C-alpha positions as YAML, in Angstrom:
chain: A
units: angstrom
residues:
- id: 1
  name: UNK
  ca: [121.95, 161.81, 41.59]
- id: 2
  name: UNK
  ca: [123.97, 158.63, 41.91]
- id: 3
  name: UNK
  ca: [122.08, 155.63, 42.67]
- id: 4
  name: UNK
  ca: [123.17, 152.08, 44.04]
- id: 5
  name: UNK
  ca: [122.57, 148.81, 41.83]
- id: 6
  name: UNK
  ca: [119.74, 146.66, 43.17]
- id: 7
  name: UNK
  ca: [122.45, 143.78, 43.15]
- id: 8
  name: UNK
  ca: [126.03, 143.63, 43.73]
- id: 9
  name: UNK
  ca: [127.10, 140.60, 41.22]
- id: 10
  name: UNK
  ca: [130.22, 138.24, 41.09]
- id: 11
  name: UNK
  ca: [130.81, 135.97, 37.81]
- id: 12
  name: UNK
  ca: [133.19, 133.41, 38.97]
- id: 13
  name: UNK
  ca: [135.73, 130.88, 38.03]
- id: 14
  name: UNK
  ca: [136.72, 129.50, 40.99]
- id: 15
  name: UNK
  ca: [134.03, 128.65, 42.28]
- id: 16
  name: UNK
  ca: [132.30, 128.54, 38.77]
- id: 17
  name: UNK
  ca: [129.03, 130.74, 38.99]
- id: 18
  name: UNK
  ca: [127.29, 133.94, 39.19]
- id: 19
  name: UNK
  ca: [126.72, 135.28, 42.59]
- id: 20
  name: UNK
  ca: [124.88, 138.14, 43.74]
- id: 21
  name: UNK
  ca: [124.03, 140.39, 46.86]
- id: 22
  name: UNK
  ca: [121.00, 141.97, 46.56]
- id: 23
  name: UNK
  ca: [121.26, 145.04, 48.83]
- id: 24
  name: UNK
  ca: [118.86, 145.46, 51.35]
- id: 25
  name: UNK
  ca: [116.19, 148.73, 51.94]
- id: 26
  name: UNK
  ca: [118.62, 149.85, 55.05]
- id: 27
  name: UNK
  ca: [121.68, 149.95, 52.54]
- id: 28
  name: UNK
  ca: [119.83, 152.01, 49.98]
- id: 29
  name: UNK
  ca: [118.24, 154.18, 53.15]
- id: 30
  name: UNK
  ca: [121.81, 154.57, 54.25]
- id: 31
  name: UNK
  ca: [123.32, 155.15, 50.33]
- id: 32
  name: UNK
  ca: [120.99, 157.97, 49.95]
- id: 33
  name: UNK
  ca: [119.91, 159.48, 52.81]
- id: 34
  name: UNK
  ca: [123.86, 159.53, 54.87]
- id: 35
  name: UNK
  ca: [126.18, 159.87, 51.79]
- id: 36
  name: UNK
  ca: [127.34, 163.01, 50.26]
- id: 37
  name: UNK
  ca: [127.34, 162.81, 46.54]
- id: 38
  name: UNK
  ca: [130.88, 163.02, 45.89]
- id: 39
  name: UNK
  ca: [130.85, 160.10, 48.89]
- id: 40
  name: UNK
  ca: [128.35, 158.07, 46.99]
- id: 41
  name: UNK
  ca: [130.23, 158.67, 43.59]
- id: 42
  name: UNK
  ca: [133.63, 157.05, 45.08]
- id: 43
  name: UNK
  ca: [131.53, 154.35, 46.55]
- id: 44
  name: UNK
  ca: [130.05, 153.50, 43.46]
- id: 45
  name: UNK
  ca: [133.55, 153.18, 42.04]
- id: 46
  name: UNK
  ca: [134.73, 150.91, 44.84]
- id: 47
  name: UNK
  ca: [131.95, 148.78, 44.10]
- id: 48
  name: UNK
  ca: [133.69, 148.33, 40.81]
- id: 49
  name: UNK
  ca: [137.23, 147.88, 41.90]
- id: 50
  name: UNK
  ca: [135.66, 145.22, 44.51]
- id: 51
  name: UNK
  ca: [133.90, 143.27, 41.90]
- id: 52
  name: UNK
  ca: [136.84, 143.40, 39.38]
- id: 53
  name: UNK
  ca: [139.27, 142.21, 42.55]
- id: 54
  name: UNK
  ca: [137.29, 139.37, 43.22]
- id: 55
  name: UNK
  ca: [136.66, 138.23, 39.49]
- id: 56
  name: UNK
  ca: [140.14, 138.48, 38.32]
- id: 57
  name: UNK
  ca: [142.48, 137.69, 41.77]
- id: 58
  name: UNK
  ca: [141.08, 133.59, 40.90]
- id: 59
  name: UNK
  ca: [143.56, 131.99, 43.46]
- id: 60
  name: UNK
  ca: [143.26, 134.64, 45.90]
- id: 61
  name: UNK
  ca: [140.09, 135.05, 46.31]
- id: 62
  name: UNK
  ca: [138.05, 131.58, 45.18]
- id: 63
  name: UNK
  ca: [138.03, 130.91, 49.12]
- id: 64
  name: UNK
  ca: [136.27, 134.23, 49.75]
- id: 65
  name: UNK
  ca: [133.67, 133.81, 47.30]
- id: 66
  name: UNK
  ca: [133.17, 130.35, 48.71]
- id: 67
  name: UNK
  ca: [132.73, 131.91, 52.66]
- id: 68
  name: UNK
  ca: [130.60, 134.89, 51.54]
- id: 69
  name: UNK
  ca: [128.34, 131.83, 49.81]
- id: 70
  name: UNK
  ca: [127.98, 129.80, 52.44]
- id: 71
  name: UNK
  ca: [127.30, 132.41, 54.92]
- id: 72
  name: UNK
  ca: [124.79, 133.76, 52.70]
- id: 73
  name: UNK
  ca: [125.91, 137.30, 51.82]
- id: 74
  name: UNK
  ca: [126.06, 135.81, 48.18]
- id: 75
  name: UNK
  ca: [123.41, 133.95, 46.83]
- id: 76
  name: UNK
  ca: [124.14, 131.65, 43.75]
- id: 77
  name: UNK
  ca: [122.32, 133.19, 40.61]
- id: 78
  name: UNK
  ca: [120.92, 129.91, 38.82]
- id: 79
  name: UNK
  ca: [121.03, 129.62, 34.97]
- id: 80
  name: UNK
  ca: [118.62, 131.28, 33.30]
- id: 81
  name: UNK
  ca: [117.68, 133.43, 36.19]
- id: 82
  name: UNK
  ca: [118.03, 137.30, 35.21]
- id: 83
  name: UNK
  ca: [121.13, 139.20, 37.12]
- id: 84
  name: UNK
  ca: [119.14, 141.42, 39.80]
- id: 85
  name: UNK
  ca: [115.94, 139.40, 39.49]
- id: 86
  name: UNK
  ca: [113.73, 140.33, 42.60]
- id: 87
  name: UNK
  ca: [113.55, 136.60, 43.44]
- id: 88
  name: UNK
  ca: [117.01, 136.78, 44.82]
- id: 89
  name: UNK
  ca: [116.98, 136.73, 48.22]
- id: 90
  name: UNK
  ca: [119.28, 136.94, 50.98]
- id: 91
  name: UNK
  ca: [119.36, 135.45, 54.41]
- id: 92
  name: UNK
  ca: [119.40, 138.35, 57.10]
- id: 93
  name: UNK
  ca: [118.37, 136.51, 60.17]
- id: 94
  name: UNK
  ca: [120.74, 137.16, 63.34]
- id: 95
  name: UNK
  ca: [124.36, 135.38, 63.05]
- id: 96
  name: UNK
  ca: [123.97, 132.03, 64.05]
- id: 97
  name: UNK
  ca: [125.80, 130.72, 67.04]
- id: 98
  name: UNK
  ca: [128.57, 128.65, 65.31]
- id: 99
  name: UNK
  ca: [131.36, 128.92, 68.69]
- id: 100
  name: UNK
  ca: [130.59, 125.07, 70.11]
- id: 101
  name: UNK
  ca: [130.98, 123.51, 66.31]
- id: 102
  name: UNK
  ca: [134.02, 122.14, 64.51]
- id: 103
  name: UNK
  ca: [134.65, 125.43, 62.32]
- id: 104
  name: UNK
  ca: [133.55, 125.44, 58.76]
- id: 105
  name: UNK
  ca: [132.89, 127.93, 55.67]
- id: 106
  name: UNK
  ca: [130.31, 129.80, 57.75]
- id: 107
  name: UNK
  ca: [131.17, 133.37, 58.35]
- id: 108
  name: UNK
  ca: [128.03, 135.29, 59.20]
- id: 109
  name: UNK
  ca: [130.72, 138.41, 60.56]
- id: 110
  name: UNK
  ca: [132.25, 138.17, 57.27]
- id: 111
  name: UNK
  ca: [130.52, 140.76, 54.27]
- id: 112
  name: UNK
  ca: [130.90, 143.32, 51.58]
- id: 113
  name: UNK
  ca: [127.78, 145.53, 52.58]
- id: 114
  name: UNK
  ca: [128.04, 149.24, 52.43]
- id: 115
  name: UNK
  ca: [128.48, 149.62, 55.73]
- id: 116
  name: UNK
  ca: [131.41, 147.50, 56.02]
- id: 117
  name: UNK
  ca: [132.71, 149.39, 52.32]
- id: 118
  name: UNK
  ca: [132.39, 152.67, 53.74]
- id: 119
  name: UNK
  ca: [134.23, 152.03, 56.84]
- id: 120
  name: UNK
  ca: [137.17, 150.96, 54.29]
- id: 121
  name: UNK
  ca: [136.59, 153.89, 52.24]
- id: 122
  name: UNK
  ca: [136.26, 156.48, 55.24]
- id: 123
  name: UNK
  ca: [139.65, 154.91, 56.92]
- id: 124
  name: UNK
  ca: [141.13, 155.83, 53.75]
- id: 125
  name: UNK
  ca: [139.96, 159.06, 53.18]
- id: 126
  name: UNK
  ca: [137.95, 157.95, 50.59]
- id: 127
  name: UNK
  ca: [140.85, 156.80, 48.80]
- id: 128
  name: UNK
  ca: [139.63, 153.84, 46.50]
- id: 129
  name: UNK
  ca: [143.06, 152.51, 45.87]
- id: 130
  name: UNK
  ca: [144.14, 152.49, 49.43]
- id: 131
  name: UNK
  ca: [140.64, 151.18, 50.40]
- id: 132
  name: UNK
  ca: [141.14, 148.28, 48.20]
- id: 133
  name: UNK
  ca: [144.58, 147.25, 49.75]
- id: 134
  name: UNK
  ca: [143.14, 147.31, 53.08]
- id: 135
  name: UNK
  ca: [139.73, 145.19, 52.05]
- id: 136
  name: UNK
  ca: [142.22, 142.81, 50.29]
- id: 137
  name: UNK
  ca: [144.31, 142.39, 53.69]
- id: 138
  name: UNK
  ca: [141.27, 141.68, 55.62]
- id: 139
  name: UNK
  ca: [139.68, 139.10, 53.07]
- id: 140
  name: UNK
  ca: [142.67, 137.06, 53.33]
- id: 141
  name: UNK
  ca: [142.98, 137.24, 57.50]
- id: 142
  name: UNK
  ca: [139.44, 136.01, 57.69]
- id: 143
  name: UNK
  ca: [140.18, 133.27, 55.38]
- id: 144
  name: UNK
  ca: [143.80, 132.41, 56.85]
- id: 145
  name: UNK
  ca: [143.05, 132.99, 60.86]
- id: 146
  name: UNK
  ca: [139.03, 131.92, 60.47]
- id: 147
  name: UNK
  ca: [138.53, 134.25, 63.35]
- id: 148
  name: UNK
  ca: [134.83, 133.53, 63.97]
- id: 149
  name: UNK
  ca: [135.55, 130.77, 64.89]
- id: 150
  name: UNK
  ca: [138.11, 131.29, 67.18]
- id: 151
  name: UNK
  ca: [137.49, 129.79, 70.90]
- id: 152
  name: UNK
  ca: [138.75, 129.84, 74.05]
- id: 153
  name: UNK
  ca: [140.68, 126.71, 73.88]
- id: 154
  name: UNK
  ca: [142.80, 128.12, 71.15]
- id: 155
  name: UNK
  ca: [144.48, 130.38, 73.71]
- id: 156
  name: UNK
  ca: [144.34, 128.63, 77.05]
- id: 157
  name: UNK
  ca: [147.46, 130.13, 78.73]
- id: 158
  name: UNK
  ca: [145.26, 133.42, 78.86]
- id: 159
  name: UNK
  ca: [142.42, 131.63, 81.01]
- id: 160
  name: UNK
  ca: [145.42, 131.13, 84.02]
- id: 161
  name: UNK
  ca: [145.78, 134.89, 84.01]
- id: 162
  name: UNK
  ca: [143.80, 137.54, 86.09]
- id: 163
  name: UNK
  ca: [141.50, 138.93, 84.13]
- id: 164
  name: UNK
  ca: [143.48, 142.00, 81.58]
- id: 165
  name: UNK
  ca: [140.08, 143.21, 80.19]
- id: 166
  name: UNK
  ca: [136.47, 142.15, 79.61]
- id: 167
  name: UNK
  ca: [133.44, 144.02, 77.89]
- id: 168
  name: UNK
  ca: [131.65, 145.53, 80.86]
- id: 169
  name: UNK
  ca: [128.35, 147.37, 79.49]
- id: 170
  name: UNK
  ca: [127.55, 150.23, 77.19]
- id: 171
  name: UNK
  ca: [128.04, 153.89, 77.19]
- id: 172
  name: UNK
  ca: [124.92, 156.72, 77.13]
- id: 173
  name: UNK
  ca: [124.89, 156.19, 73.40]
- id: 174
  name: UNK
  ca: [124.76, 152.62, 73.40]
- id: 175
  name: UNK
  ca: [128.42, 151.61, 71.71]
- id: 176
  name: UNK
  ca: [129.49, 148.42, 74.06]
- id: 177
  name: UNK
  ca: [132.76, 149.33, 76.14]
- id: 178
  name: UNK
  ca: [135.64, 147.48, 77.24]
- id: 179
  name: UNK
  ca: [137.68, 147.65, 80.15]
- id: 180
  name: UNK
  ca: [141.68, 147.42, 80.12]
- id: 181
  name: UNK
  ca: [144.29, 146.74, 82.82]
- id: 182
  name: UNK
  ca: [147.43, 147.17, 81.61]
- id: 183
  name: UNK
  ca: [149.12, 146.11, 84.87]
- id: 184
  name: UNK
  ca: [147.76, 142.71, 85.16]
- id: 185
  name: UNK
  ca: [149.83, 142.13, 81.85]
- id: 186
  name: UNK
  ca: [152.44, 140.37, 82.23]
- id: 187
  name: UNK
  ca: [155.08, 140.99, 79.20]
- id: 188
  name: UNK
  ca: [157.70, 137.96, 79.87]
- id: 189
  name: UNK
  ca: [155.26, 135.17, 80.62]
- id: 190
  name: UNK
  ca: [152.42, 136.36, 77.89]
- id: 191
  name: UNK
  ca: [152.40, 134.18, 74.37]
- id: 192
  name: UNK
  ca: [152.00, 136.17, 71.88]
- id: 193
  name: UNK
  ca: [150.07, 133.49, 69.79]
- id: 194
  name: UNK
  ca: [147.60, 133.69, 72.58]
- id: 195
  name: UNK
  ca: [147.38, 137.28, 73.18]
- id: 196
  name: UNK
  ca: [146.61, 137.64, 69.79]
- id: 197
  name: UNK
  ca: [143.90, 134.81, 69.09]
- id: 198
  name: UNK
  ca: [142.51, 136.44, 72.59]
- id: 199
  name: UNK
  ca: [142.43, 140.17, 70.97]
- id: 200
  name: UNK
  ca: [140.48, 138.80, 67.99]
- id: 201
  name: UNK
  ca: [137.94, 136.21, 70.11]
- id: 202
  name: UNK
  ca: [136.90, 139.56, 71.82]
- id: 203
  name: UNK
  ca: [136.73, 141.19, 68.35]
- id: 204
  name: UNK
  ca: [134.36, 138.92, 67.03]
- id: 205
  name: UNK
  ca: [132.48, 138.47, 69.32]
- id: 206
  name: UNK
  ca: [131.70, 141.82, 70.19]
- id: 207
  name: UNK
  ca: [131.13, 142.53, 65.81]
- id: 208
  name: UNK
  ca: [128.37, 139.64, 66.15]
- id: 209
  name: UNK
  ca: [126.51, 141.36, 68.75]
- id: 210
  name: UNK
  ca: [126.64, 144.38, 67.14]
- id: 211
  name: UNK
  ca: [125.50, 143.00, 63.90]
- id: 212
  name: UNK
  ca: [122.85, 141.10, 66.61]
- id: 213
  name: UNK
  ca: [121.69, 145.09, 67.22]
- id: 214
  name: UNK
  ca: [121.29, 146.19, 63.98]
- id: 215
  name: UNK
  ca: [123.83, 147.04, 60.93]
- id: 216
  name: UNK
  ca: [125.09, 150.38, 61.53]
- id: 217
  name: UNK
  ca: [127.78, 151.70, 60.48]
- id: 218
  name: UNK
  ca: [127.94, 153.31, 63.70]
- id: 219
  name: UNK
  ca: [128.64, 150.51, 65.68]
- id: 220
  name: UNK
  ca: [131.56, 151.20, 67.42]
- id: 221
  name: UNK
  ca: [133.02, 150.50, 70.51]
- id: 222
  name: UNK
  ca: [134.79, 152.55, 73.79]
- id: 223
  name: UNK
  ca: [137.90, 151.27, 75.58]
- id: 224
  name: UNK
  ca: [138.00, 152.83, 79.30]
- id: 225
  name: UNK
  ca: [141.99, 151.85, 79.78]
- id: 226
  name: UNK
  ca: [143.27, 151.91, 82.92]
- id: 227
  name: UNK
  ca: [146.25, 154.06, 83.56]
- id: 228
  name: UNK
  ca: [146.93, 154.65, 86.94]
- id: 229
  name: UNK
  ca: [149.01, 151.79, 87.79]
- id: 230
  name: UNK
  ca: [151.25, 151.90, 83.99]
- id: 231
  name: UNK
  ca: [154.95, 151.30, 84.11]
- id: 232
  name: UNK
  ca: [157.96, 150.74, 81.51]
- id: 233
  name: UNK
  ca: [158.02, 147.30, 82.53]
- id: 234
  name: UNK
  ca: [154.22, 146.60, 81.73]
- id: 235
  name: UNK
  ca: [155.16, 147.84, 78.33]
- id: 236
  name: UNK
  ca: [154.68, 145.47, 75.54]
- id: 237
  name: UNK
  ca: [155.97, 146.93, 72.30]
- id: 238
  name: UNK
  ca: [155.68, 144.11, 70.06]
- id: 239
  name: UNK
  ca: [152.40, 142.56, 70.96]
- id: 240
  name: UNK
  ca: [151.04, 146.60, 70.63]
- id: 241
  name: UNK
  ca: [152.32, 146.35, 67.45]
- id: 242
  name: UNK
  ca: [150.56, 143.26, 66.14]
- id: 243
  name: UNK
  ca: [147.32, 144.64, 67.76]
- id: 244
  name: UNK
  ca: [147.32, 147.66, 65.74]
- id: 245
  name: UNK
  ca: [146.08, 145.17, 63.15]
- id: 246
  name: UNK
  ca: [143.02, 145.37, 64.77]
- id: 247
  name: UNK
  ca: [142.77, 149.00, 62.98]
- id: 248
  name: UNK
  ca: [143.41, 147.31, 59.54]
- id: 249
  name: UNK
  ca: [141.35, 144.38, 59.81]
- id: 250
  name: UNK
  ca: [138.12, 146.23, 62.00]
- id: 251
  name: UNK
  ca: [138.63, 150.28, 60.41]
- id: 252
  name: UNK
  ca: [136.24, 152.71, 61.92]
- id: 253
  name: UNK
  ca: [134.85, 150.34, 64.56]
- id: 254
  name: UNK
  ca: [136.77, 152.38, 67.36]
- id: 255
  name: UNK
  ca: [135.14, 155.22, 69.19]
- id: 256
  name: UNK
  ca: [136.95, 156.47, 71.39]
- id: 257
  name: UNK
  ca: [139.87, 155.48, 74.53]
- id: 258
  name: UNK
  ca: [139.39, 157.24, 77.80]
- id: 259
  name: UNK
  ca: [142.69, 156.47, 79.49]
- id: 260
  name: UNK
  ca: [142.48, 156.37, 83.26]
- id: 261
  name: UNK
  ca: [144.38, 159.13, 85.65]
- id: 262
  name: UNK
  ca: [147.96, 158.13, 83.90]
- id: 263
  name: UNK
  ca: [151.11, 158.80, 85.45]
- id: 264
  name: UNK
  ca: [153.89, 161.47, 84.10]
- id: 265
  name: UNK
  ca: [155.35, 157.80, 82.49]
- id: 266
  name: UNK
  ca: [152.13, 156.97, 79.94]
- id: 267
  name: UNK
  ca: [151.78, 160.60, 79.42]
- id: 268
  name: UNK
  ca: [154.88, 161.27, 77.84]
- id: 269
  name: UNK
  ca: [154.49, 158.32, 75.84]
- id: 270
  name: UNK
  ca: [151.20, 159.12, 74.73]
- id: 271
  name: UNK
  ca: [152.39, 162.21, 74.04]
- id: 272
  name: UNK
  ca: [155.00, 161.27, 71.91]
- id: 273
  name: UNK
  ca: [153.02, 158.89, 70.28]
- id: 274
  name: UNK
  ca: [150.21, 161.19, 69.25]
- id: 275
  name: UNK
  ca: [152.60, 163.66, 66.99]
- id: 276
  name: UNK
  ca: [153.42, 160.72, 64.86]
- id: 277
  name: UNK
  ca: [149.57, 158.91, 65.02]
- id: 278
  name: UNK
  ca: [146.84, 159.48, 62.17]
- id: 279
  name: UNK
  ca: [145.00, 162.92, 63.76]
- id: 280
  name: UNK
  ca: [141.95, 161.02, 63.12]
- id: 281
  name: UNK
  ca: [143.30, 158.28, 65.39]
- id: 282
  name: UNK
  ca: [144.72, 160.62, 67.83]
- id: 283
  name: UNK
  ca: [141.69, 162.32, 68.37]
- id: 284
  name: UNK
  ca: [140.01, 159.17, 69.34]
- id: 285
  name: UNK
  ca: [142.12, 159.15, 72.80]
- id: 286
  name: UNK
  ca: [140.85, 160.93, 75.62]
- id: 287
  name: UNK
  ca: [142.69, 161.45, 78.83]
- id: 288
  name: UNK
  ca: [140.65, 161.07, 82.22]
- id: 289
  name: UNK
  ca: [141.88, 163.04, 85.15]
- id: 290
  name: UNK
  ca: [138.51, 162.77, 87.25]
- id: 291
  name: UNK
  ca: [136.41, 160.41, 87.05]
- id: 292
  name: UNK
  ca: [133.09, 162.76, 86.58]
- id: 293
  name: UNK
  ca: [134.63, 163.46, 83.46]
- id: 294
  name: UNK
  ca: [134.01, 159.61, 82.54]
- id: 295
  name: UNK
  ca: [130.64, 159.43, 84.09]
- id: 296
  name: UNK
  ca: [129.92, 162.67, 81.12]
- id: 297
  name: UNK
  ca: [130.06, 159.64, 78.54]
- id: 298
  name: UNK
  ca: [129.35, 156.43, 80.30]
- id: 299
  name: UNK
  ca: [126.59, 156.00, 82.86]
- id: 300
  name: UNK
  ca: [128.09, 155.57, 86.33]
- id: 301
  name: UNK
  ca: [125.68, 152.33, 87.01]
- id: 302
  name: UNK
  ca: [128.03, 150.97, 84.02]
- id: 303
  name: UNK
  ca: [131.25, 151.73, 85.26]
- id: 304
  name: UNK
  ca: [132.96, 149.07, 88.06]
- id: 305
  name: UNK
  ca: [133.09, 150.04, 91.66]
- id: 306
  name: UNK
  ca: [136.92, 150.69, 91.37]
- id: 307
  name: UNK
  ca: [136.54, 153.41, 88.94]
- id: 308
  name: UNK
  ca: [133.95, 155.20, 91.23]
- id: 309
  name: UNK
  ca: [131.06, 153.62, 89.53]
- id: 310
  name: UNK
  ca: [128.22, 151.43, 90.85]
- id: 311
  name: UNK
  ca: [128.12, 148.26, 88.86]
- id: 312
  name: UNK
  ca: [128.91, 145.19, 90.64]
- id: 313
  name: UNK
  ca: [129.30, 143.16, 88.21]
- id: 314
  name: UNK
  ca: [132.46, 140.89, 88.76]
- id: 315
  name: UNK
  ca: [134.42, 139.69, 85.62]
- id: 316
  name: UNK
  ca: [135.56, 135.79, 85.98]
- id: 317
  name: UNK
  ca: [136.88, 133.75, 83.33]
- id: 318
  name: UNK
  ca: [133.86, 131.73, 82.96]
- id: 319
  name: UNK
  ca: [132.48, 134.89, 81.42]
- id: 320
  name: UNK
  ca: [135.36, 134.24, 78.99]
- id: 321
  name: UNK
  ca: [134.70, 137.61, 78.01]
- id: 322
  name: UNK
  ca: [131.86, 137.40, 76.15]
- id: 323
  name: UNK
  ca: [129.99, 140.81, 75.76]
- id: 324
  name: UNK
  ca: [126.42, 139.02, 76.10]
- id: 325
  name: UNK
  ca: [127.17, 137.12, 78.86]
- id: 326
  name: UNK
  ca: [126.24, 139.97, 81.28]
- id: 327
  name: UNK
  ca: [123.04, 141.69, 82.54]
- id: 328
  name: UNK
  ca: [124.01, 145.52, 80.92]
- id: 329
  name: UNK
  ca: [123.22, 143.15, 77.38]
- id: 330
  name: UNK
  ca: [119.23, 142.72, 77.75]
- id: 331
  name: UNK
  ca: [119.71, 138.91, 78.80]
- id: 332
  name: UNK
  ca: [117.26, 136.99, 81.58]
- id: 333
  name: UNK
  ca: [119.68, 135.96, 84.48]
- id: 334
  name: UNK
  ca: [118.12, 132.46, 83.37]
- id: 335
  name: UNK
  ca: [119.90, 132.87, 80.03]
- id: 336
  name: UNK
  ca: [122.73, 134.25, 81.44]
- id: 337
  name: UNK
  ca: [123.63, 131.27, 83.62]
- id: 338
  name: UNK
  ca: [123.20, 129.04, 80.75]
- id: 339
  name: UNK
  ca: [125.34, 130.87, 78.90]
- id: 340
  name: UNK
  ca: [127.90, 130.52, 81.72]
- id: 341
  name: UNK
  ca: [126.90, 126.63, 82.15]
- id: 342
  name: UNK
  ca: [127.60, 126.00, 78.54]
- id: 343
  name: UNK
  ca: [130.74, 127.77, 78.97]
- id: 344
  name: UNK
  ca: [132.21, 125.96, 81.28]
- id: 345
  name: UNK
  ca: [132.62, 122.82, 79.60]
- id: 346
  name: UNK
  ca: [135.14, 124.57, 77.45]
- id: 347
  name: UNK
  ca: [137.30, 125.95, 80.70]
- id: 348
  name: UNK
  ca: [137.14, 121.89, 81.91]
- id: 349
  name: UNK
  ca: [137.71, 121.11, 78.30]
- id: 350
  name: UNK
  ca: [134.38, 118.60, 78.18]
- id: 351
  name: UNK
  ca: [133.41, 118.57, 74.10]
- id: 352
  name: UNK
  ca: [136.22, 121.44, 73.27]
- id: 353
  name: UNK
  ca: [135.55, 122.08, 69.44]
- id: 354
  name: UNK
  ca: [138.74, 121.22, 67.67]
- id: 355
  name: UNK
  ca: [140.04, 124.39, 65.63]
- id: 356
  name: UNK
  ca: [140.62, 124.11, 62.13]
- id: 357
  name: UNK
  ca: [144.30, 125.00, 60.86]
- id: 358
  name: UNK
  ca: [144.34, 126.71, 57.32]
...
């Protein structure tokens, strides 16, 4: 039977060093208890390909090396010091809160775990080659768009809208859920800078507080998308487009979509649009036609009052959409309205952390 390394070791150049990730009791739970062995062979081998990338790509990935450092995935191996000595240690406390700080090297969102490998592996079909592409394409967004670091301020024309979407609670098996209204979108006046700085804000922040639960590599999320209201005209082709980077740069994090009661116009489109998707994809999208059919999956005291539900919570942009910013996430409505206070000051601009450009 295969087995996983204690460490997972970098020898650098640029930054000079050794650096290793010594893989936690969870990860080798998970390796052996959750892979098949043909599953744990190929990840074995991706381990490989991931360590060779990173050793021999020096220009491309020295910055990498330097963010997984810094936010402690990697821990500097110090001369002398044996290569999987049990003195290595890594840092798994919570992700710190880094969103009212001028950004810097720390990524805690950003690692090479096995979770985050198999979700590159599984979006591939277990394709190592493929898996590799797609890691490679990620590595260099996080270090080009710093996304963690992302903040309201960086997309301020999307704070004068009504609100588009918002993380509203959790479904009955926990995975956080987002709501979407496609008809408060407004295609001609929308920058598409913003949208997409928006798109990832909500990414990362909902990643953190998943990581905040517990590593899984079944942390997903639901979209409940609202299509009762859809029209041509609300269509935004290329802005759907650039957000199906979201499946490159976050693979496997999607449940599922429950779209909304859509008219004959969304259907045919989805229609269409599912002969030509990934079936794996595909399957992921779930049409609504009743709304008990929704409450099956998602607790009706989740769902908003316009859906048929019972929550009453009311989404406002000094929420600024951030998933733990509302009761459904375990919070004291003391902490809560801190949270809100604190957010605020970046709506009025007060202290507005300056964002880095790469």
């Amino acid at each position: 039977t295969s087995e996983l390394p204690s460490t997972f070791t970098i020898i650098s150049t640029n930054p000079t060093g050794t650096f290793s990730h010594k893989f936690t009791p969870t990860e080798h739970t998970y390796f052996q208890n959750s892979l098949h062995d043909k599953e744990r062979d190929t990840l074995l081998r991706f381990l490989h390909d991931v360590k060779d990338y990173l050793e021999t790509n020096v220009e491309e990935t020295g910055k990498v090396i330097e963010i997984l450092r810094d936010s402690g995935f990697l821990v500097e191996v110090k001369e002398g010091s044996v290569q999987g000595d049990e003195t290595i240690e890594n840092d798994n406390s919570p992700p710190k809160d880094h969103s009212q700080t001028i950004p810097t090297n720390v990524d805690p969102n950003f690692n090479l775990d096995i979770f985050t490998l198999c979700r590159f592996l599984r979006a591939n079909k277990y394709n190592p080659s493929g898996a590799l592409t797609q890691l490679s394409h990620y590595m260099q967004y996080r270090v080009k768009e710093n996304p963690y670091h992302i903040t309201p301020m960086d997309f301020q024309s999307r704070l004068r809208e009504k609100a588009v979407g918002w993380w509203q609670g959790r479904d009955k098996e926990g995975c956080i859920f987002f709501v979407l209204r496609p008809q408060f979108h407004d295609p001609k006046s929308r920058i598409m800078r913003d949208a997409l700085l928006h798109c990832f804000y909500m990414a990362e922040n909902v990643i953190a507080k998943m990581n905040n639960d517990g590593v899984d590599e079944k942390n997903r999320y639901v979209v409940v998308y609202d299509g009762r209201h859809l029209s041509l005209n609300m269509m935004d082709f290329p802005i759907v487009r650039e957000f199906s980077k979201l499946n490159e740069y976050y693979p496997e994090r999607l449940k599922t979509v429950y779209v909304l009661k859509p008219g004959w116009v969304f259907s045919s489109i989805l229609y269409a649009a599912k002969k030509i998707m990934n079936p794996q994809t595909a399957s992921k999208i779930v049409t609504i036609t009743d709304y008990a059919q929704l409450f099956e999956h998602i607790g009706c005291d989740q769902i908003p009052e316009e859906y048929e539900g019972t929550s009453t919570y009311q989404y406002n942009h000094e929420h600024l959409w951030l998933p733990h910013d509302v009761a459904a996430f375990d919070l004291s409505e003391e902490e809560c309205d801190k949270m809100i206070e604190q957010r605020k000051s970046l709506l009025s601009g007060e202290d507005a952390p300056t964002r880095k450009e790469n």
